[in-house]
Amino acid sequence: MAGLQHTVLFDLHQSLGAKMVPFAGYEMPVQYPAGVLKEHQHTRAAAGLFDVSHMGQILLRGPDVAAALEALVPVDLQGLPEGRQRYAMFTDESGGVLDDLMVANRGDHLFLVVNAARKAADLAHLRESLPESIQIEPLADRALIALQGPQAELALARLLPGVLEMRFMDVATLDWEGGAVWVSRSGYTGEDGFEVSLPEAAAVGFARALLAMEEVAPVGLGARDSLRLEAGLCLYGHDIDTTTSPVEAGLTWAIQKVRRKGGAREGGFPGAERILRELSDGAARQRVGLIPEGRAPMREGVELFDQEKGGDPVGRITSGGFAPSLEHPVAMGYLPKALCATGSRVYGELRGRRLPVTVAALPFRPANYRK
Amino acid sequence: MKFTEEHEWLRADGDVVTVGITEHAAEQLGDVVFVELPEIETMVARGDEVCVIESVKAASDILAPIEGEIVEINETLVDNPGLVNEDPLGDAWFFKLKVDDPSVLDEFMSEDEYKDFIG
């Protein structure tokens, strides 16, 4: 496919029989011969290997780097201990979300993992906004491999015994065949698991060593999407973007007290006025879980109504599909506050017909993190 | 068995034509998770959207390949949509059409022609 970038695992994907599709400027595996359902179920039952090398990896170093980055995110980074990672989001002046990301404190620097589609914009944003004393180092020569599922620890520990010492959201530098790999105990599937950042030169050998294990199977973007959807996790550009605030999106758990009203470092991030106000008073609309009645999936763009006939849409679905582990369709979308209570009934318009949809608690499936 | 450019197969038994989708189509769709079937006794014209198929990836339609009356539908698919991936050319037929003139099937592709068509 012309004009698309390849990750270092491209040839491996092809040799595994992957079906490749364009995604965020990369040619990526959407599924392997097993198919989305089996790959999803394998991740929930054993361990799935995901190539997420298309995501952006960025190092930040310099004096008071955590304080500097706090000016761009509503998250407590100065209180983030060495060896720990935290979920964050870049906000804009209107309180919208520019991107969501992971920030790890790796001692003398911060390590950021950002969305592939946003990495150029994020880098420009960092360069524009951070003081000159902070070095911004995009890492173009590192791969990122996720291993997710209840047997991820068992499998990965054969290569990296140090992972046994880690708990959810820990980060560590471990040794593999004489080289340093950066490991975090995290992921985006709702399962226990790890993300491993390593030099491109080592990535194919590392992935092959994992894939040789009985517990491990390759998993494509298709199942990555159904896994994160069941886990109630937001996909940037769909469930969150510059038109949604972190409070509307239900990401308030990521905004620590110290950055809230009355906190020691209250505000001080773009859009603070709106975000702090919504934290106190609530937002007019909220991201909710939705369960369509019956088996027909409702996907992104389906309009939601508060009545079966007539009236204007009250919201829309931002992502949705079939949930393989639940064996019924699920979706997420935004609704006015009055309709957000679990059990509320709304209607989704599908092929000209309005079908009942019930508001449900998120996540749809409880997470399995090793806290 | 005859094949259409929309990746359906047609099998005539007298004036009743059974319609399904090809292996190639099932593979392209991916795992099928939802099937909506037409009502029996519906009169359909060629090109009408008759069924909805949703896979884990996307929604698509099955179009009526020829004019006729829906005389039977495969309700099994509603409860077990995965059958479309398991046995697209056999048990996972979608509907049966009663047609006036079964010779209209002659214009569609043979199996060899269809294989050339999908390359």
CSV table of C-alpha atoms in Angstrom, one decimal:
chain,number,residue,atom,x,y,z
A,1,MET,CA,0.0,0.0,0.0
A,2,ALA,CA,1.6,3.2,-1.2
A,3,GLY,CA,2.7,5.9,1.3
A,4,LEU,CA,2.1,3.8,4.4
A,5,GLN,CA,4.8,3.1,6.9
A,6,HIS,CA,5.8,-0.3,8.2
A,7,THR,CA,6.7,-1.3,11.7
A,8,VAL,CA,9.8,-3.5,12.1
A,9,LEU,CA,7.4,-6.5,12.5
A,10,PHE,CA,5.8,-6.1,9.1
A,11,ASP,CA,7.5,-9.1,7.5
A,12,LEU,CA,6.6,-11.2,10.5
A,13,HIS,CA,2.9,-10.2,10.3
A,14,GLN,CA,2.9,-11.2,6.6
A,15,SER,CA,4.6,-14.5,7.3
A,16,LEU,CA,1.9,-15.2,9.9
A,17,GLY,CA,-0.8,-14.7,7.3
A,18,ALA,CA,-2.0,-11.4,8.6
A,19,LYS,CA,-4.6,-9.3,6.7
A,20,MET,CA,-3.0,-5.8,6.6
A,21,VAL,CA,-5.0,-2.6,6.6
A,22,PRO,CA,-4.1,1.1,6.6
A,23,PHE,CA,-4.2,2.5,10.2
A,24,ALA,CA,-2.9,5.9,11.3
A,25,GLY,CA,-0.5,6.1,8.4
A,26,TYR,CA,0.8,2.5,8.9
A,27,GLU,CA,0.1,-0.8,7.3
A,28,MET,CA,-1.0,-2.9,10.3
A,29,PRO,CA,-2.4,-6.4,10.9
A,30,VAL,CA,-6.2,-6.2,11.5
A,31,GLN,CA,-6.4,-9.9,12.0
A,32,TYR,CA,-4.5,-13.2,11.5
A,33,PRO,CA,-5.9,-16.4,10.0
A,34,ALA,CA,-7.6,-17.3,13.4
A,35,GLY,CA,-9.9,-14.2,13.0
A,36,VAL,CA,-11.1,-11.5,15.3
A,37,LEU,CA,-13.3,-13.7,17.5
A,38,LYS,CA,-10.7,-16.3,18.2
A,39,GLU,CA,-8.0,-13.8,18.7
A,40,HIS,CA,-10.2,-11.9,21.2
A,41,GLN,CA,-11.0,-15.1,23.1
A,42,HIS,CA,-7.4,-16.2,23.1
A,43,THR,CA,-6.3,-12.9,24.8
A,44,ARG,CA,-9.0,-13.4,27.5
A,45,ALA,CA,-8.0,-17.0,28.1
A,46,ALA,CA,-4.2,-17.1,27.5
A,47,ALA,CA,-1.9,-14.4,26.0
A,48,GLY,CA,-2.2,-12.3,22.9
A,49,LEU,CA,0.8,-10.6,21.3
A,50,PHE,CA,0.1,-7.2,19.7
A,51,ASP,CA,2.4,-5.1,17.6
A,52,VAL,CA,1.8,-1.5,18.8
A,53,SER,CA,5.1,-0.1,17.4
A,54,HIS,CA,3.1,2.4,15.4
A,55,MET,CA,2.4,4.3,18.6
A,56,GLY,CA,4.6,7.2,19.5
A,57,GLN,CA,7.4,6.8,22.1
A,58,ILE,CA,8.8,10.1,23.4
A,59,LEU,CA,11.4,10.8,26.1
A,60,LEU,CA,11.4,14.0,28.1
A,61,ARG,CA,14.3,15.1,30.2
A,62,GLY,CA,15.5,18.2,31.9
A,63,PRO,CA,15.1,20.1,35.2
A,64,ASP,CA,11.7,19.7,36.9
A,65,VAL,CA,10.4,17.8,33.8
A,66,ALA,CA,7.4,16.5,35.7
A,67,ALA,CA,6.3,20.1,36.7
A,68,ALA,CA,6.8,21.2,33.1
A,69,LEU,CA,4.6,18.5,31.7
A,70,GLU,CA,2.0,19.1,34.4
A,71,ALA,CA,1.3,22.4,32.5
A,72,LEU,CA,-0.2,20.3,29.7
A,73,VAL,CA,-2.1,17.6,31.5
A,74,PRO,CA,-4.6,17.7,34.5
A,75,VAL,CA,-2.6,14.9,36.1
A,76,ASP,CA,-0.3,14.6,39.2
A,77,LEU,CA,3.1,13.9,37.7
A,78,GLN,CA,5.3,15.4,40.4
A,79,GLY,CA,3.8,12.8,42.7
A,80,LEU,CA,4.4,10.0,40.3
A,81,PRO,CA,7.1,7.8,41.9
A,82,GLU,CA,10.1,6.5,40.0
A,83,GLY,CA,9.2,3.1,38.4
A,84,ARG,CA,5.5,4.0,38.1
A,85,GLN,CA,3.3,4.9,35.2
A,86,ARG,CA,0.1,6.9,35.0
A,87,TYR,CA,-2.7,7.5,32.4
A,88,ALA,CA,-2.9,11.2,31.3
A,89,MET,CA,-4.4,13.4,28.6
A,90,PHE,CA,-3.3,16.5,26.8
A,91,THR,CA,-6.1,19.1,27.1
A,92,ASP,CA,-6.7,22.2,25.0
A,93,GLU,CA,-7.7,25.7,26.1
A,94,SER,CA,-11.4,24.8,25.7
A,95,GLY,CA,-11.0,21.8,27.9
A,96,GLY,CA,-11.2,19.2,25.1
A,97,VAL,CA,-8.8,16.3,24.8
A,98,LEU,CA,-5.9,16.6,22.3
A,99,ASP,CA,-4.7,13.0,23.0
A,100,ASP,CA,-4.6,10.4,25.7
A,101,LEU,CA,-1.2,8.9,26.7
A,102,MET,CA,0.8,7.0,29.3
A,103,VAL,CA,3.5,8.8,31.3
A,104,ALA,CA,6.2,6.7,33.1
A,105,ASN,CA,8.7,8.0,35.6
A,106,ARG,CA,11.9,6.3,34.6
A,107,GLY,CA,14.2,8.0,37.0
A,108,ASP,CA,16.1,10.7,35.1
A,109,HIS,CA,13.5,11.1,32.5
A,110,LEU,CA,9.8,10.7,31.6
A,111,PHE,CA,8.7,8.2,29.0
A,112,LEU,CA,5.5,9.0,27.1
A,113,VAL,CA,3.5,6.6,24.9
A,114,VAL,CA,1.0,8.4,22.6
A,115,ASN,CA,-1.5,7.5,19.9
A,116,ALA,CA,-0.1,6.8,16.5
A,117,ALA,CA,-2.4,9.2,14.7
A,118,ARG,CA,-1.5,12.0,17.1
A,119,LYS,CA,2.2,11.6,17.5
A,120,ALA,CA,3.2,14.4,15.1
A,121,ALA,CA,0.7,16.7,16.6
A,122,ASP,CA,1.7,15.8,20.2
A,123,LEU,CA,5.4,16.4,19.4
A,124,ALA,CA,4.6,19.8,17.9
A,125,HIS,CA,2.5,20.6,21.0
A,126,LEU,CA,5.3,19.6,23.3
A,127,ARG,CA,7.9,21.6,21.4
A,128,GLU,CA,5.7,24.6,21.4
A,129,SER,CA,4.6,24.4,25.0
A,130,LEU,CA,7.5,23.0,27.1
A,131,PRO,CA,10.4,25.3,28.2
A,132,GLU,CA,13.6,25.2,26.2
A,133,SER,CA,15.3,23.5,29.2
A,134,ILE,CA,13.3,20.3,28.5
A,135,GLN,CA,14.8,17.9,25.9
A,136,ILE,CA,12.1,16.3,23.7
A,137,GLU,CA,13.3,13.1,22.2
A,138,PRO,CA,11.0,11.1,19.8
A,139,LEU,CA,12.2,7.5,19.7
A,140,ALA,CA,11.8,6.4,16.0
A,141,ASP,CA,14.0,3.3,16.4
A,142,ARG,CA,12.1,1.5,19.1
A,143,ALA,CA,9.4,-1.1,18.7
A,144,LEU,CA,6.5,-1.6,21.1
A,145,ILE,CA,5.1,-5.1,21.7
A,146,ALA,CA,2.1,-5.7,24.0
A,147,LEU,CA,1.5,-9.1,25.6
A,148,GLN,CA,-1.9,-9.3,27.2
A,149,GLY,CA,-4.0,-11.9,29.0
A,150,PRO,CA,-4.0,-14.1,32.1
A,151,GLN,CA,-1.0,-16.1,30.9
A,152,ALA,CA,1.0,-13.0,29.8
A,153,GLU,CA,3.1,-13.1,33.0
A,154,LEU,CA,3.8,-16.8,32.8
A,155,ALA,CA,5.0,-16.4,29.2
A,156,LEU,CA,6.9,-13.2,29.5
A,157,ALA,CA,8.7,-14.3,32.7
A,158,ARG,CA,10.5,-17.0,30.7
A,159,LEU,CA,12.3,-14.2,28.8
A,160,LEU,CA,12.2,-11.6,31.5
A,161,PRO,CA,12.0,-13.1,35.0
A,162,GLY,CA,11.9,-9.6,36.5
A,163,VAL,CA,8.3,-9.1,35.4
A,164,LEU,CA,7.3,-11.4,38.3
A,165,GLU,CA,8.2,-8.5,40.7
A,166,MET,CA,6.0,-6.0,38.9
A,167,ARG,CA,2.5,-4.9,39.7
A,168,PHE,CA,-0.1,-3.0,37.6
A,169,MET,CA,1.4,0.2,36.2
A,170,ASP,CA,4.9,-0.5,37.3
A,171,VAL,CA,7.7,0.2,34.8
A,172,ALA,CA,11.2,-1.4,34.9
A,173,THR,CA,14.3,-1.7,32.7
A,174,LEU,CA,15.0,-5.4,32.3
A,175,ASP,CA,17.7,-7.4,30.4
A,176,TRP,CA,17.0,-9.5,27.4
A,177,GLU,CA,19.9,-11.2,25.6
A,178,GLY,CA,22.3,-8.5,26.8
A,179,GLY,CA,20.1,-5.6,25.8
A,180,ALA,CA,17.9,-3.3,27.9
A,181,VAL,CA,14.1,-3.5,27.3
A,182,TRP,CA,11.6,-1.2,29.0
A,183,VAL,CA,8.7,-3.0,30.4
A,184,SER,CA,5.4,-1.7,31.9
A,185,ARG,CA,2.7,-3.8,33.4
A,186,SER,CA,-0.2,-2.3,31.6
A,187,GLY,CA,-2.1,-2.5,28.3
A,188,TYR,CA,-5.4,-1.6,26.8
A,189,THR,CA,-7.4,-4.8,26.9
A,190,GLY,CA,-8.7,-5.0,30.4
A,191,GLU,CA,-6.4,-7.9,31.0
A,192,ASP,CA,-3.3,-8.2,33.1
A,193,GLY,CA,-0.4,-7.8,30.7
A,194,PHE,CA,2.7,-5.9,29.7
A,195,GLU,CA,4.0,-3.5,27.1
A,196,VAL,CA,7.6,-3.9,26.1
A,197,SER,CA,9.6,-1.1,24.4
A,198,LEU,CA,12.8,-2.4,22.8
A,199,PRO,CA,15.3,-1.5,20.0
A,200,GLU,CA,14.0,-2.4,16.6
A,201,ALA,CA,17.0,-4.6,16.0
A,202,ALA,CA,15.8,-6.9,18.8
A,203,ALA,CA,12.1,-6.8,18.2
A,204,VAL,CA,11.6,-9.6,15.7
A,205,GLY,CA,13.7,-12.1,17.7
A,206,PHE,CA,11.8,-11.1,20.9
A,207,ALA,CA,8.4,-11.4,19.2
A,208,ARG,CA,9.3,-14.8,17.7
A,209,ALA,CA,10.5,-16.1,21.1
A,210,LEU,CA,7.1,-15.2,22.6
A,211,LEU,CA,5.1,-16.6,19.6
A,212,ALA,CA,7.0,-19.9,19.9
A,213,MET,CA,5.3,-20.4,23.3
A,214,GLU,CA,2.1,-22.4,23.5
A,215,GLU,CA,0.2,-19.7,25.4
A,216,VAL,CA,1.0,-16.9,22.9
A,217,ALA,CA,-0.9,-16.1,19.7
A,218,PRO,CA,-0.7,-13.0,17.5
A,219,VAL,CA,-3.7,-10.6,17.8
A,220,GLY,CA,-4.6,-7.9,15.3
A,221,LEU,CA,-6.2,-4.5,15.6
A,222,GLY,CA,-9.7,-5.9,15.2
A,223,ALA,CA,-9.6,-7.8,18.5
A,224,ARG,CA,-7.6,-5.0,20.1
A,225,ASP,CA,-10.7,-2.9,19.4
A,226,SER,CA,-13.3,-5.4,20.8
A,227,LEU,CA,-11.1,-6.0,23.8
A,228,ARG,CA,-10.7,-2.4,24.8
A,229,LEU,CA,-14.4,-1.8,24.1
A,230,GLU,CA,-15.5,-4.5,26.5
A,231,ALA,CA,-13.0,-3.0,29.0
A,232,GLY,CA,-14.8,0.4,28.6
A,233,LEU,CA,-11.6,2.1,27.5
A,234,CYS,CA,-11.7,5.2,25.3
A,235,LEU,CA,-10.4,5.2,21.7
A,236,TYR,CA,-9.0,8.6,20.8
A,237,GLY,CA,-10.7,10.2,17.8
A,238,HIS,CA,-13.8,8.2,18.5
A,239,ASP,CA,-14.8,8.3,22.2
A,240,ILE,CA,-12.7,11.3,23.1
A,241,ASP,CA,-11.4,14.2,21.0
A,242,THR,CA,-11.2,18.0,21.2
A,243,THR,CA,-15.1,18.2,21.5
A,244,THR,CA,-15.2,16.1,24.7
A,245,SER,CA,-13.8,17.1,28.1
A,246,PRO,CA,-12.2,14.5,30.4
A,247,VAL,CA,-15.1,15.0,32.8
A,248,GLU,CA,-17.7,14.3,30.1
A,249,ALA,CA,-15.6,11.3,29.1
A,250,GLY,CA,-15.7,9.9,32.6
A,251,LEU,CA,-11.9,10.2,33.0
A,252,THR,CA,-12.1,12.0,36.3
A,253,TRP,CA,-10.3,9.1,38.0
A,254,ALA,CA,-7.2,10.2,36.1
A,255,ILE,CA,-7.3,13.7,37.6
A,256,GLN,CA,-5.8,13.5,41.1
A,257,LYS,CA,-6.9,15.7,44.0
A,258,VAL,CA,-3.8,17.8,43.9
A,259,ARG,CA,-4.8,19.2,40.5
A,260,ARG,CA,-8.4,19.8,41.5
A,261,LYS,CA,-10.1,22.7,43.2
A,262,GLY,CA,-8.5,23.2,46.6
A,263,GLY,CA,-5.5,21.0,45.7
A,264,ALA,CA,-2.0,22.2,46.3
A,265,ARG,CA,-1.4,22.5,42.5
A,266,GLU,CA,-5.0,23.3,41.5
A,267,GLY,CA,-5.5,23.9,37.8
A,268,GLY,CA,-2.5,25.1,35.8
A,269,PHE,CA,-3.3,23.1,32.7
A,270,PRO,CA,-5.1,24.1,29.5
A,271,GLY,CA,-8.9,24.3,29.8
A,272,ALA,CA,-8.6,24.2,33.6
A,273,GLU,CA,-11.5,26.6,34.1
A,274,ARG,CA,-14.0,24.3,32.4
A,275,ILE,CA,-12.6,21.1,33.7
A,276,LEU,CA,-12.5,22.2,37.3
A,277,ARG,CA,-16.0,23.6,37.0
A,278,GLU,CA,-17.3,20.3,35.5
A,279,LEU,CA,-15.5,18.4,38.3
A,280,SER,CA,-17.5,20.5,40.9
A,281,ASP,CA,-20.8,20.8,39.1
A,282,GLY,CA,-20.9,17.8,36.8
A,283,ALA,CA,-20.9,17.9,33.0
A,284,ALA,CA,-24.1,18.4,31.0
A,285,ARG,CA,-23.4,15.1,29.1
A,286,GLN,CA,-21.6,11.9,30.0
A,287,ARG,CA,-20.0,9.0,28.2
A,288,VAL,CA,-22.0,5.9,29.1
A,289,GLY,CA,-22.0,2.2,28.4
A,290,LEU,CA,-24.8,1.1,26.1
A,291,ILE,CA,-26.3,-2.4,25.5
A,292,PRO,CA,-28.5,-2.6,22.4
A,293,GLU,CA,-31.3,-5.1,22.8
A,294,GLY,CA,-31.1,-8.1,20.5
A,295,ARG,CA,-28.1,-9.1,18.5
A,296,ALA,CA,-27.7,-6.2,16.0
A,297,PRO,CA,-24.4,-4.3,16.6
A,298,MET,CA,-24.7,-0.5,16.8
A,299,ARG,CA,-21.5,1.2,15.7
A,300,GLU,CA,-20.0,4.6,15.8
A,301,GLY,CA,-22.4,7.3,14.4
A,302,VAL,CA,-25.7,5.7,15.4
A,303,GLU,CA,-27.9,8.4,16.7
A,304,LEU,CA,-29.6,8.0,20.0
A,305,PHE,CA,-33.2,9.2,20.9
A,306,ASP,CA,-35.1,9.4,24.1
A,307,GLN,CA,-38.3,8.3,22.4
A,308,GLU,CA,-39.3,5.6,20.0
A,309,LYS,CA,-40.8,8.0,17.4
A,310,GLY,CA,-40.1,11.6,16.5
A,311,GLY,CA,-38.0,14.1,18.3
A,312,ASP,CA,-34.3,15.1,17.8
A,313,PRO,CA,-31.3,13.0,18.6
A,314,VAL,CA,-30.1,13.3,22.2
A,315,GLY,CA,-26.8,11.7,21.7
A,316,ARG,CA,-24.7,9.4,19.5
A,317,ILE,CA,-22.7,6.3,19.7
A,318,THR,CA,-18.9,6.9,19.6
A,319,SER,CA,-17.8,3.2,19.3
A,320,GLY,CA,-19.6,0.0,19.3
A,321,GLY,CA,-19.7,-3.5,18.1
A,322,PHE,CA,-20.1,-7.1,19.0
A,323,ALA,CA,-18.6,-8.1,22.4
A,324,PRO,CA,-17.2,-11.6,21.9
A,325,SER,CA,-16.7,-12.3,25.6
A,326,LEU,CA,-20.3,-11.3,26.4
A,327,GLU,CA,-21.8,-12.6,23.2
A,328,HIS,CA,-24.0,-9.6,22.6
A,329,PRO,CA,-23.4,-6.1,21.2
A,330,VAL,CA,-22.1,-3.3,23.3
A,331,ALA,CA,-21.4,0.4,22.6
A,332,MET,CA,-20.3,3.6,24.2
A,333,GLY,CA,-21.7,7.1,23.5
A,334,TYR,CA,-22.7,10.4,25.0
A,335,LEU,CA,-26.0,11.2,26.6
A,336,PRO,CA,-27.5,14.1,28.5
A,337,LYS,CA,-27.0,13.8,32.3
A,338,ALA,CA,-30.7,13.1,32.9
A,339,LEU,CA,-30.5,9.9,30.7
A,340,CYS,CA,-27.2,8.6,32.1
A,341,ALA,CA,-28.4,6.5,35.0
A,342,THR,CA,-27.7,2.8,34.7
A,343,GLY,CA,-30.8,1.1,33.4
A,344,SER,CA,-32.1,4.2,31.5
A,345,ARG,CA,-33.8,3.3,28.2
A,346,VAL,CA,-32.9,5.1,25.0
A,347,TYR,CA,-33.3,4.2,21.3
A,348,GLY,CA,-30.7,3.8,18.6
A,349,GLU,CA,-31.6,4.4,15.0
A,350,LEU,CA,-30.4,1.5,12.9
A,351,ARG,CA,-31.4,1.2,9.2
A,352,GLY,CA,-34.3,3.6,9.7
A,353,ARG,CA,-35.7,1.8,12.8
A,354,ARG,CA,-35.4,2.8,16.4
A,355,LEU,CA,-34.3,-0.1,18.6
A,356,PRO,CA,-34.1,-0.1,22.4
A,357,VAL,CA,-30.8,0.5,24.1
A,358,THR,CA,-30.1,0.2,27.8
A,359,VAL,CA,-27.5,2.4,29.6
A,360,ALA,CA,-25.1,0.1,31.4
A,361,ALA,CA,-22.2,0.5,33.8
A,362,LEU,CA,-18.6,0.5,32.5
A,363,PRO,CA,-16.6,-1.6,32.1
A,364,PHE,CA,-18.8,-4.1,30.5
A,365,ARG,CA,-16.5,-6.8,31.7
A,366,PRO,CA,-14.5,-6.3,34.9
A,367,ALA,CA,-10.8,-5.7,34.5
A,368,ASN,CA,-8.3,-8.4,35.4
A,369,TYR,CA,-5.3,-6.2,36.5
A,370,ARG,CA,-2.6,-7.5,38.9
A,371,LYS,CA,-2.7,-4.7,41.4
B,1,MET,CA,-24.6,-23.6,-8.8
B,2,LYS,CA,-24.3,-20.1,-10.2
B,3,PHE,CA,-22.4,-17.1,-8.8
B,4,THR,CA,-23.1,-13.4,-8.9
B,5,GLU,CA,-20.6,-10.5,-8.9
B,6,GLU,CA,-22.0,-9.6,-5.5
B,7,HIS,CA,-20.5,-12.9,-4.2
B,8,GLU,CA,-23.7,-14.8,-3.8
B,9,TRP,CA,-24.4,-18.3,-4.9
B,10,LEU,CA,-27.7,-19.5,-6.5
B,11,ARG,CA,-28.9,-23.0,-6.7
B,12,ALA,CA,-32.2,-23.7,-8.6
B,13,ASP,CA,-34.5,-26.6,-7.8
B,14,GLY,CA,-37.4,-26.2,-10.2
B,15,ASP,CA,-38.7,-22.7,-9.8
B,16,VAL,CA,-37.2,-22.2,-6.3
B,17,VAL,CA,-33.8,-20.6,-6.1
B,18,THR,CA,-31.7,-20.9,-2.9
B,19,VAL,CA,-29.4,-18.0,-2.2
B,20,GLY,CA,-26.2,-17.8,0.0
B,21,ILE,CA,-22.9,-16.1,0.0
B,22,THR,CA,-19.6,-17.5,-1.3
B,23,GLU,CA,-16.7,-18.7,0.8
B,24,HIS,CA,-14.7,-15.8,-0.6
B,25,ALA,CA,-17.4,-13.4,0.7
B,26,ALA,CA,-17.5,-15.1,4.1
B,27,GLU,CA,-13.8,-14.8,4.4
B,28,GLN,CA,-13.8,-11.2,3.5
B,29,LEU,CA,-16.5,-10.4,6.0
B,30,GLY,CA,-14.8,-12.0,8.9
B,31,ASP,CA,-16.6,-13.6,11.8
B,32,VAL,CA,-20.4,-13.0,11.3
B,33,VAL,CA,-22.2,-12.0,14.5
B,34,PHE,CA,-25.6,-11.0,13.3
B,35,VAL,CA,-28.0,-11.9,10.5
B,36,GLU,CA,-31.3,-10.2,9.7
B,37,LEU,CA,-33.6,-12.1,7.3
B,38,PRO,CA,-36.5,-10.9,5.2
B,39,GLU,CA,-40.1,-11.9,5.9
B,40,ILE,CA,-41.6,-14.8,4.1
B,41,GLU,CA,-44.0,-13.9,1.2
B,42,THR,CA,-42.2,-10.7,0.5
B,43,MET,CA,-41.9,-9.9,-3.2
B,44,VAL,CA,-38.4,-8.6,-4.1
B,45,ALA,CA,-37.0,-7.0,-7.1
B,46,ARG,CA,-33.5,-7.5,-8.4
B,47,GLY,CA,-31.1,-5.4,-6.4
B,48,ASP,CA,-33.3,-5.0,-3.3
B,49,GLU,CA,-31.6,-5.2,0.0
B,50,VAL,CA,-32.9,-8.4,1.4
B,51,CYS,CA,-30.7,-9.4,4.3
B,52,VAL,CA,-28.3,-7.6,6.7
B,53,ILE,CA,-25.1,-9.3,7.7
B,54,GLU,CA,-22.9,-7.9,10.4
B,55,SER,CA,-19.4,-9.2,11.1
B,56,VAL,CA,-17.1,-8.2,13.8
B,57,LYS,CA,-15.8,-5.6,11.3
B,58,ALA,CA,-18.7,-4.1,9.4
B,59,ALA,CA,-22.3,-4.3,8.2
B,60,SER,CA,-23.2,-5.4,4.7
B,61,ASP,CA,-26.3,-6.3,2.7
B,62,ILE,CA,-27.4,-9.2,0.7
B,63,LEU,CA,-29.1,-8.0,-2.5
B,64,ALA,CA,-31.8,-10.0,-4.2
B,65,PRO,CA,-30.0,-11.4,-7.3
B,66,ILE,CA,-33.3,-11.8,-9.2
B,67,GLU,CA,-36.9,-10.9,-9.0
B,68,GLY,CA,-39.1,-13.3,-7.0
B,69,GLU,CA,-41.0,-14.1,-3.9
B,70,ILE,CA,-39.3,-15.1,-0.6
B,71,VAL,CA,-40.8,-18.5,0.2
B,72,GLU,CA,-38.3,-19.7,2.9
B,73,ILE,CA,-35.7,-18.3,5.2
B,74,ASN,CA,-33.0,-20.0,7.2
B,75,GLU,CA,-33.9,-19.1,10.8
B,76,THR,CA,-30.9,-21.1,12.1
B,77,LEU,CA,-28.7,-18.2,11.1
B,78,VAL,CA,-30.4,-15.8,13.5
B,79,ASP,CA,-29.4,-17.9,16.5
B,80,ASN,CA,-26.1,-19.1,15.0
B,81,PRO,CA,-24.7,-16.4,12.7
B,82,GLY,CA,-21.2,-18.1,12.9
B,83,LEU,CA,-22.6,-20.8,10.6
B,84,VAL,CA,-22.0,-18.4,7.7
B,85,ASN,CA,-18.2,-18.7,8.3
B,86,GLU,CA,-18.4,-22.5,8.9
B,87,ASP,CA,-20.5,-23.6,6.0
B,88,PRO,CA,-21.2,-20.8,3.6
B,89,LEU,CA,-22.0,-23.0,0.6
B,90,GLY,CA,-24.1,-25.5,2.6
B,91,ASP,CA,-26.1,-25.1,5.8
B,92,ALA,CA,-25.7,-21.3,5.8
B,93,TRP,CA,-28.1,-20.5,3.0
B,94,PHE,CA,-30.0,-17.3,3.6
B,95,PHE,CA,-33.3,-17.5,1.7
B,96,LYS,CA,-35.3,-19.2,-1.1
B,97,LEU,CA,-36.9,-17.3,-3.9
B,98,LYS,CA,-39.7,-18.5,-6.1
B,99,VAL,CA,-39.1,-17.2,-9.6
B,100,ASP,CA,-41.2,-17.1,-12.7
B,101,ASP,CA,-38.5,-18.2,-15.0
B,102,PRO,CA,-35.5,-20.2,-13.7
B,103,SER,CA,-33.7,-19.7,-17.0
B,104,VAL,CA,-32.7,-16.2,-15.8
B,105,LEU,CA,-30.0,-18.0,-13.8
B,106,ASP,CA,-28.2,-18.7,-17.1
B,107,GLU,CA,-26.7,-15.2,-17.2
B,108,PHE,CA,-24.8,-15.7,-14.0
B,109,MET,CA,-21.2,-17.0,-13.6
B,110,SER,CA,-20.3,-20.7,-13.5
B,111,GLU,CA,-17.9,-21.8,-10.6
B,112,ASP,CA,-14.9,-21.5,-13.0
B,113,GLU,CA,-16.0,-18.1,-14.2
B,114,TYR,CA,-16.4,-17.0,-10.6
B,115,LYS,CA,-13.0,-18.2,-9.6
B,116,ASP,CA,-11.5,-16.1,-12.4
B,117,PHE,CA,-13.6,-13.2,-11.3
B,118,ILE,CA,-12.2,-13.2,-7.7
B,119,GLY,CA,-8.7,-13.9,-9.1
